[in-house]
Short mmCIF file of C-alpha atoms in Angstrom, two decimals:
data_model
loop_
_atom_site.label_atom_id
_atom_site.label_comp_id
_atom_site.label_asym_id
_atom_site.label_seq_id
_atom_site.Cartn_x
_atom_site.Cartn_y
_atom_site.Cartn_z
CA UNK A 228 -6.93 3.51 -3.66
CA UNK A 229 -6.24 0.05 -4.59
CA UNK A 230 -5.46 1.10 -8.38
CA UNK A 231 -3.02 3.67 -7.12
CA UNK A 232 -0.38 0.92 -6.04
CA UNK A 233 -0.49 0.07 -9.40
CA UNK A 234 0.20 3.30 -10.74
CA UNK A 235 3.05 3.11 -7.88
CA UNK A 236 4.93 -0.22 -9.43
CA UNK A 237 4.26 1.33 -13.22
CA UNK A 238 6.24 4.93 -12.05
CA UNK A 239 9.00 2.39 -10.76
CA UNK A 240 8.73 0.83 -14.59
CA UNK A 241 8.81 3.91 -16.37
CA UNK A 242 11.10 5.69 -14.86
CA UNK A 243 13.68 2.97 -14.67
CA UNK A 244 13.32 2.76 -18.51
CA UNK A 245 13.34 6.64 -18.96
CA UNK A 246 16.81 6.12 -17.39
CA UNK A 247 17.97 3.11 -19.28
CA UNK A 248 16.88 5.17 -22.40
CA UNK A 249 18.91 8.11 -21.93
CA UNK A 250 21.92 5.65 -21.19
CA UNK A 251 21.47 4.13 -24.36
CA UNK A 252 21.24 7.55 -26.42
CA UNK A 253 23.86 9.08 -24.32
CA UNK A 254 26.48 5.66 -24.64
CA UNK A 255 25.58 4.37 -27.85
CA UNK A 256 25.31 7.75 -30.25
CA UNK A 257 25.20 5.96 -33.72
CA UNK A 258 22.64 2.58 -34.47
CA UNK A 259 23.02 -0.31 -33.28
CA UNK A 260 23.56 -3.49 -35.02
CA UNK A 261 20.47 -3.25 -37.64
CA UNK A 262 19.27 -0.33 -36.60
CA UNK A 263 20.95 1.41 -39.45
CA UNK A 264 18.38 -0.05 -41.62
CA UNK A 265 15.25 0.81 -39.47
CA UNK A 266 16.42 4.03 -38.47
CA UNK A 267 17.37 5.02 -42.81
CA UNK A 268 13.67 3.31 -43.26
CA UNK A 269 12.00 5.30 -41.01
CA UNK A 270 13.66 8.45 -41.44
CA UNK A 271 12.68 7.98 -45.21
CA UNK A 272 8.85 7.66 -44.35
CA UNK A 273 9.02 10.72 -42.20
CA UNK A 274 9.90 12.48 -45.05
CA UNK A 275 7.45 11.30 -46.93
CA UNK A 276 9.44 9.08 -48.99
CA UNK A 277 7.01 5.97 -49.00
CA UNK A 278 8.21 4.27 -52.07
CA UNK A 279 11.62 3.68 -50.72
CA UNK A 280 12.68 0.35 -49.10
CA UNK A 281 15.35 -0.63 -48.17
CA UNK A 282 16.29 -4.43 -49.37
CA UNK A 283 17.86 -5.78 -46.07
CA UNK A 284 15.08 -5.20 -44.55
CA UNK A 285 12.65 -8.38 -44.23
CA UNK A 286 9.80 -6.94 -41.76
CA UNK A 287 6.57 -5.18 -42.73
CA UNK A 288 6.40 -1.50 -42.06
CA UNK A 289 4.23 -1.10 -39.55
CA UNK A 290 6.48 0.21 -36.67
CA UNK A 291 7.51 2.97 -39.36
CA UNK A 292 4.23 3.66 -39.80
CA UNK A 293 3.47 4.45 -35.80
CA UNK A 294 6.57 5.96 -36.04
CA UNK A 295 5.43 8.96 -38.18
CA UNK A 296 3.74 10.36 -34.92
CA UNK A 297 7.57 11.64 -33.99
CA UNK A 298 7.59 14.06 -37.38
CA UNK A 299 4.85 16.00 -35.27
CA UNK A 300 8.08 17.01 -32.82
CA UNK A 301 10.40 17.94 -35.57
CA UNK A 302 12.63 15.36 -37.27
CA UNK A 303 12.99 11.60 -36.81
CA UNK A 304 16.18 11.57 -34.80
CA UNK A 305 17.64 8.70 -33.37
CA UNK A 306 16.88 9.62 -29.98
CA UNK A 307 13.23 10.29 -30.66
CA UNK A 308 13.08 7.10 -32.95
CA UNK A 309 14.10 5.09 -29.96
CA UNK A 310 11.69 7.03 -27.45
CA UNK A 311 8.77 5.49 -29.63
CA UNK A 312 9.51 1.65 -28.13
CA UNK A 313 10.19 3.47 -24.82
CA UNK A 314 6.55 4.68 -24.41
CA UNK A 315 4.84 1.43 -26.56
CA UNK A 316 7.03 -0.57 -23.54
CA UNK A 317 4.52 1.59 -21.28
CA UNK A 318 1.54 0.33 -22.72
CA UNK A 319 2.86 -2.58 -22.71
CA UNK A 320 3.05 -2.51 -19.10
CA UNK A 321 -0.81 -1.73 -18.55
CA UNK A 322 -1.17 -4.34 -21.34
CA UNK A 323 0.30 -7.27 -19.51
CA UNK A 324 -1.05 -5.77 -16.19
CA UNK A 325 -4.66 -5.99 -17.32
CA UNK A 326 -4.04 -9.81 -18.87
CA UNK A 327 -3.23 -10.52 -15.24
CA UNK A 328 -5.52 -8.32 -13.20
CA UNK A 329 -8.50 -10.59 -14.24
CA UNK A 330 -7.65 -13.34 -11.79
CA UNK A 331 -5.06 -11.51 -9.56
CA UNK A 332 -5.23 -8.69 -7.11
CA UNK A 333 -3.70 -5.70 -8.11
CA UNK A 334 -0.64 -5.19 -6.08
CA UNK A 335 0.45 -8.77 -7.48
CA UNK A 336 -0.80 -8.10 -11.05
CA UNK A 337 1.12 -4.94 -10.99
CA UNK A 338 4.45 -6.64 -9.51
CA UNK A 339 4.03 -9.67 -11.89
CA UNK A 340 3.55 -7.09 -14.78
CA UNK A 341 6.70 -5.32 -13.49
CA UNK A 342 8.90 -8.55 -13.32
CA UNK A 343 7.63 -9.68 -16.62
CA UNK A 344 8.20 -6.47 -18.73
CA UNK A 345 11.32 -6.32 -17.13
CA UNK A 346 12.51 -9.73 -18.70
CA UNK A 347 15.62 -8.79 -20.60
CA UNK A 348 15.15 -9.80 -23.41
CA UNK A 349 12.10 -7.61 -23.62
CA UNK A 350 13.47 -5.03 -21.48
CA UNK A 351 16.12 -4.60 -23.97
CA UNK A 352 14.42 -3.86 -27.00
CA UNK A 353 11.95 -0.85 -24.84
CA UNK A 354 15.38 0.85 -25.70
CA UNK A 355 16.09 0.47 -29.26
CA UNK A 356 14.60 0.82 -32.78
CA UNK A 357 13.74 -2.92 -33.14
CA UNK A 358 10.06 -4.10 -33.80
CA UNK A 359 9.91 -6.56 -31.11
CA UNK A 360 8.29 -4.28 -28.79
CA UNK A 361 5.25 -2.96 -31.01
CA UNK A 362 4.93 -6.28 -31.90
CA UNK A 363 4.87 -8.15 -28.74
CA UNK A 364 2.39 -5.38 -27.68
CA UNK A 365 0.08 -6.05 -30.61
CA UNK A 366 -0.10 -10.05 -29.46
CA UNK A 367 -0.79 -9.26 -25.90
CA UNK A 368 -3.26 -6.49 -27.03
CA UNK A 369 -5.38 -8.53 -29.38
CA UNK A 370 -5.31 -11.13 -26.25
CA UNK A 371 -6.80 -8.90 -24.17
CA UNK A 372 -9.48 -7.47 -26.81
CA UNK A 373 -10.71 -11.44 -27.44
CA UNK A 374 -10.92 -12.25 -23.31
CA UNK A 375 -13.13 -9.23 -23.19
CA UNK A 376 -14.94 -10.70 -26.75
CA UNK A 377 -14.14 -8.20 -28.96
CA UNK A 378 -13.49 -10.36 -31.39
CA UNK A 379 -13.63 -7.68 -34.56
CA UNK A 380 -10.61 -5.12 -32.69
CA UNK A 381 -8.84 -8.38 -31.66
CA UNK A 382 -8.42 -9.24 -35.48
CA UNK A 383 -7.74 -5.59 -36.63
CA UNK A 384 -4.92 -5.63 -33.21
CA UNK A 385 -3.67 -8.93 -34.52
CA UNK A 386 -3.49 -7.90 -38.03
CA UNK A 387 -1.49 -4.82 -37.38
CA UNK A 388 0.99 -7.18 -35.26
CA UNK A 389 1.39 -8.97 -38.58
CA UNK A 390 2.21 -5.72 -40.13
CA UNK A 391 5.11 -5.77 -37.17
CA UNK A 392 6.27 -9.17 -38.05
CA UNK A 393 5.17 -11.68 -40.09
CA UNK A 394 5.37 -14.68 -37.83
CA UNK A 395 2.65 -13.21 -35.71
CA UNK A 396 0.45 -14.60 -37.93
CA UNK A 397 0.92 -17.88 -35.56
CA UNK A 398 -0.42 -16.12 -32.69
CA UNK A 399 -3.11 -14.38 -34.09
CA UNK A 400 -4.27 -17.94 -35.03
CA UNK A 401 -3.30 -19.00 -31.46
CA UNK A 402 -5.78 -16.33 -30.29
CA UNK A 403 -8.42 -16.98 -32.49
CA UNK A 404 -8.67 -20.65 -31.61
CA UNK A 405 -8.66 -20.07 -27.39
CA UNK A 406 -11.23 -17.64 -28.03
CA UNK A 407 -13.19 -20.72 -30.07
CA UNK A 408 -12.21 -22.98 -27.26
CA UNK A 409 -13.33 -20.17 -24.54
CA UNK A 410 -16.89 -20.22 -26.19
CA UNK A 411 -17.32 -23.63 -26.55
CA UNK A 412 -16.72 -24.09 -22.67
CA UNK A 413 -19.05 -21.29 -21.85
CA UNK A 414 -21.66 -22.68 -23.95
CA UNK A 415 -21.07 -26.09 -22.14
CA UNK A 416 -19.79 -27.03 -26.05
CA UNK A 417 -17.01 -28.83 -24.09
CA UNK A 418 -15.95 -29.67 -20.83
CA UNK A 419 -13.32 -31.72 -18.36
CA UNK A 420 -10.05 -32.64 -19.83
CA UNK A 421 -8.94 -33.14 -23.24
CA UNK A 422 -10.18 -36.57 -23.83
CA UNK A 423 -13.54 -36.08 -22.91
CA UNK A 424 -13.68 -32.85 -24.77
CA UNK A 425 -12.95 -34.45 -27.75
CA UNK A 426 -15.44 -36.93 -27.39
CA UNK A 427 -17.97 -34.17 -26.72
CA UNK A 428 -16.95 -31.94 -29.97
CA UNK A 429 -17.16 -34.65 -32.35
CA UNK A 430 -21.15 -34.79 -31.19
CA UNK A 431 -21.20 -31.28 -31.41
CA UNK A 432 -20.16 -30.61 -34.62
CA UNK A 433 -22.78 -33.47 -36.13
CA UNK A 434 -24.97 -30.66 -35.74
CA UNK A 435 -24.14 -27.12 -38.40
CA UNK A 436 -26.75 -24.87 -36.81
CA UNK A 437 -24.74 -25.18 -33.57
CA UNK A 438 -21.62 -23.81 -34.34
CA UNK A 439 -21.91 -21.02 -36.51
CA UNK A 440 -21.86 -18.78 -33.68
CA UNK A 441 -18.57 -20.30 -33.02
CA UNK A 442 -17.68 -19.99 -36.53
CA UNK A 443 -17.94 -16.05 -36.44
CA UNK A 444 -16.29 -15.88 -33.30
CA UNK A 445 -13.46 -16.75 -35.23
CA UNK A 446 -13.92 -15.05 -38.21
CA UNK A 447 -11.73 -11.93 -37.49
CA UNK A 448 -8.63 -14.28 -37.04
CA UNK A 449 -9.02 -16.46 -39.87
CA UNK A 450 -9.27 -13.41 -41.94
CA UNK A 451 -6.01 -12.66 -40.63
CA UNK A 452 -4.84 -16.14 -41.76
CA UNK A 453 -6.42 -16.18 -44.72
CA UNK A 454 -4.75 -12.43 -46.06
CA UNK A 455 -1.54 -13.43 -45.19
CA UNK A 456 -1.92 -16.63 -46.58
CA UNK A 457 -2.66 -14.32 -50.09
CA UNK A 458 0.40 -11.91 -49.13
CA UNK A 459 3.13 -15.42 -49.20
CA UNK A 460 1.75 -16.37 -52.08
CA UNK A 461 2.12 -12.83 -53.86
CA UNK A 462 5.41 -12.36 -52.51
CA UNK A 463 6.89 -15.66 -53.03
CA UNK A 464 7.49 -15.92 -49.66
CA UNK A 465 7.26 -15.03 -46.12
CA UNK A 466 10.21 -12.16 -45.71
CA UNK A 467 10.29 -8.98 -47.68
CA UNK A 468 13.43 -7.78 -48.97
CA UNK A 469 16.20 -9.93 -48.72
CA UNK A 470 14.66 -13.34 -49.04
CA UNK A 471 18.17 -15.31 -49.83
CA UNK A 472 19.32 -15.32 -46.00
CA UNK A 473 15.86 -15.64 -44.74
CA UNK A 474 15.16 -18.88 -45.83
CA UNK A 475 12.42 -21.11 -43.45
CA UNK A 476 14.30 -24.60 -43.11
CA UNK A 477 13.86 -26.85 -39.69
CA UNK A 478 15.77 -25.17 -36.55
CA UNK A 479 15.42 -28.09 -34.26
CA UNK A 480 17.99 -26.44 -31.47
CA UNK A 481 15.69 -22.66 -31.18
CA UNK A 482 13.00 -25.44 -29.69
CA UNK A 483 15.39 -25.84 -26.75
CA UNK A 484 16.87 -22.24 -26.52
CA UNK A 485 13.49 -21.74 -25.83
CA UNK A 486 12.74 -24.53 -23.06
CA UNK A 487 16.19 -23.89 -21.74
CA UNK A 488 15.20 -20.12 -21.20
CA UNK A 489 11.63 -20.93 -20.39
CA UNK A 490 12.66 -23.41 -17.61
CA UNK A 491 15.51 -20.74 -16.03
CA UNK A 492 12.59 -18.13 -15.73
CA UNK A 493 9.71 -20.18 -14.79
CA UNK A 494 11.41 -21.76 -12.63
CA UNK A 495 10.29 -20.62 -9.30
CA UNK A 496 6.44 -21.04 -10.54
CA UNK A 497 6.99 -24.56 -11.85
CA UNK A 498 8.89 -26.39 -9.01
CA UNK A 499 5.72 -25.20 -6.79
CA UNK A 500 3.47 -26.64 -9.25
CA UNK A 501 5.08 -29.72 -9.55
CA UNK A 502 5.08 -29.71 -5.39
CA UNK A 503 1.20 -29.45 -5.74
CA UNK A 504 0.53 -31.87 -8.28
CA UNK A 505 3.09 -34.53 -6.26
CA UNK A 506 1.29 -34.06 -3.40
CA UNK A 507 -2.24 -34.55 -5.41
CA UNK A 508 -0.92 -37.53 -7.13
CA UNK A 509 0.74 -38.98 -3.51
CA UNK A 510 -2.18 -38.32 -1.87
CA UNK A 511 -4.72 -40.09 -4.67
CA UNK A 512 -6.52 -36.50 -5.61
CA UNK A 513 -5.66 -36.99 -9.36
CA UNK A 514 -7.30 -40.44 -11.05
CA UNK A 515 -5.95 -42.17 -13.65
CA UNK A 516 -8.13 -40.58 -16.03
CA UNK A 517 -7.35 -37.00 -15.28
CA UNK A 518 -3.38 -38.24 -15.55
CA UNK A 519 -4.38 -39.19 -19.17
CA UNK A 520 -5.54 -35.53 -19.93
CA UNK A 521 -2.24 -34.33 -18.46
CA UNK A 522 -0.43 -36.59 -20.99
CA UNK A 523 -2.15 -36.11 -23.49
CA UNK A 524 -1.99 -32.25 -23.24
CA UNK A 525 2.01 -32.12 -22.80
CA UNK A 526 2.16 -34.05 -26.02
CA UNK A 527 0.05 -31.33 -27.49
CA UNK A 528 2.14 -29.26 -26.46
CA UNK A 529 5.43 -30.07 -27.14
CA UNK A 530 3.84 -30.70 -30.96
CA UNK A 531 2.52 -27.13 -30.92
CA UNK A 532 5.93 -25.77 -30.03
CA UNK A 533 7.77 -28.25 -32.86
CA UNK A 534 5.62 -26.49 -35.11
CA UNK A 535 5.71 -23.13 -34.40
CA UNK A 536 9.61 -23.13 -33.21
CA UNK A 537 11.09 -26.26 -34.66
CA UNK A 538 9.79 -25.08 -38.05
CA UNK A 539 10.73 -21.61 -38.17
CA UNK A 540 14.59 -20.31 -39.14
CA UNK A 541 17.11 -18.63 -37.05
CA UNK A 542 15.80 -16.46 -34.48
CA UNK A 543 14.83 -13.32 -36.64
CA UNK A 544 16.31 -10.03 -35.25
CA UNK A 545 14.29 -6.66 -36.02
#
């Protein structure tokens, strides 16, 4: 009974998409923007045409791979094309729904993985033939594959979101390493904040037999890593096709399109959080040491998102 009023807020979900989709296909008849070129692209796979590419494109082909599926209808139209992100941007709902459901009830799960797959600019792309849906679906996925420790699927998830877009690579090595950090804390590896933890991994790793385990944990991921690591160096690069307006160069400003966005959404969640922690620090519930691991950890932070935003080129569309 309780699972049904889940299955209530995903029939809201899907069928306010089903009708956004047959706005789109009844409004916008031709492709949009670049999807000429995935549309030609996948049109060319469905007939069978697998040595053809087409040189604007910079993206792997793994959404025209998933995309074969339609030719079992009849033939890749642009309708049906665009139907395929329609019904990944379902899974995607019972993706993000079961990421939450682990500490949430599911009424709230459900609503939370409502509001969130409703974000527009997610929402959006459910309605196109862009990539960012399979491949956002692929991150999440191979989240929720190494929470439940299946490490090996995880990697083969995260690989195929690499096969979506290259710069998922980042996450699948984002995943890898909180699933090395998640078994070091449950193997009392680590504990507290970051400071101590450091402290405490530094004695840990004086000792070889103890973290191989940890070690194959992340094995899947790295593997990941390591092949695409093979793939830039065979290519020359990190874009397929047309590499001269793809170059990677420093993009400072996406860092705070991002934080800008981030704090507009969040917004609601964070000023109640910061209410909490004022009242913790008022009221002498947070020491000076546990203030330290806060610091400490925004710093990380900030440096992770230099690197993985600040470092990247313009946003990539597609």
């Amino acid at each position: 009974m309780v699972e049904l009023t889940a299955a209530a807020v995903f029939g809201v979900y899907a069928i306010a998409s089903a009708l956004v989709l047959q706005l789109v296909n009844t409004e916008v008849r031709t492709p949009y923007m670049d999807e000429q070129f995935h549309i030609r692209q996948a049109q060319w796979y469905c007939m069978g045409a697998f040595n053809k590419w087409d040189p604007k494109l910079t993206t792997p082909p793994g959404l025209y791979i998933v995309s074969l599926a339609v030719r079992t209808m009849g033939a890749c139209t642009l309708d049906r094309l665009r139907a395929v992100n329609c019904v990944l941007g379902c899974i995607l709902f019972w993706t993000v729904y079961a990421l939450i459901r682990q500490n949430t009830r599911p009424f709230r799960a459900a609503i939370k993985a409502l509001t969130l797959c409703m974000l527009p600019t997610s929402f959006f792309f459910a309605h196109v033939y862009y990539t960012d849906i399979a491949s956002l679906l692929c991150v999440l996925l191979a989240q929720l594959l190494s929470v439940h420790k299946r490490h090996v699927w995880a990697g083969v998830v995260g690989g195929a979101g690499v096969w979506m877009r290259q710069t998922n690579v980042v996450w699948v090595a984002l995943v890898g390493g909180a699933a090395v950090e998640r078994w070091m804390r449950e193997n009392g590896v680590v504990s507290g904040g970051l400071v101590q933890s450091v402290g405490q991994l530094v004695q840990w790793m004086k000792s070889p037999r103890r973290w191989r385990e940890a070690v194959w944990v992340a094995v899947p991921y790295a593997f990941v890593v390591m092949a695409f690591g093979v793939f830039v160096r065979v290519n020359g690069g990190i874009v397929l096709g047309d590499k001269s307006n793809h170059q990677a160069g420093v993009h400072v400003p996406q860092m705070f399109y991002f934080y800008a966005f981030t704090a507009a959404m969040a917004a609601p969640t964070v000023l109640a959080e910061a209410q909490r922690y004022t009242h913790a620090v008022t009221s002498r519930q947070v020491t000076c040491f546990e203030m330290a691991n806060y610091a400490l950890e925004t710093v990380y932070a900030n440096l992770y998102l230099y690197l993985t935003l600040g470092l990247c080129s313009a946003p990539q569309w597609g």
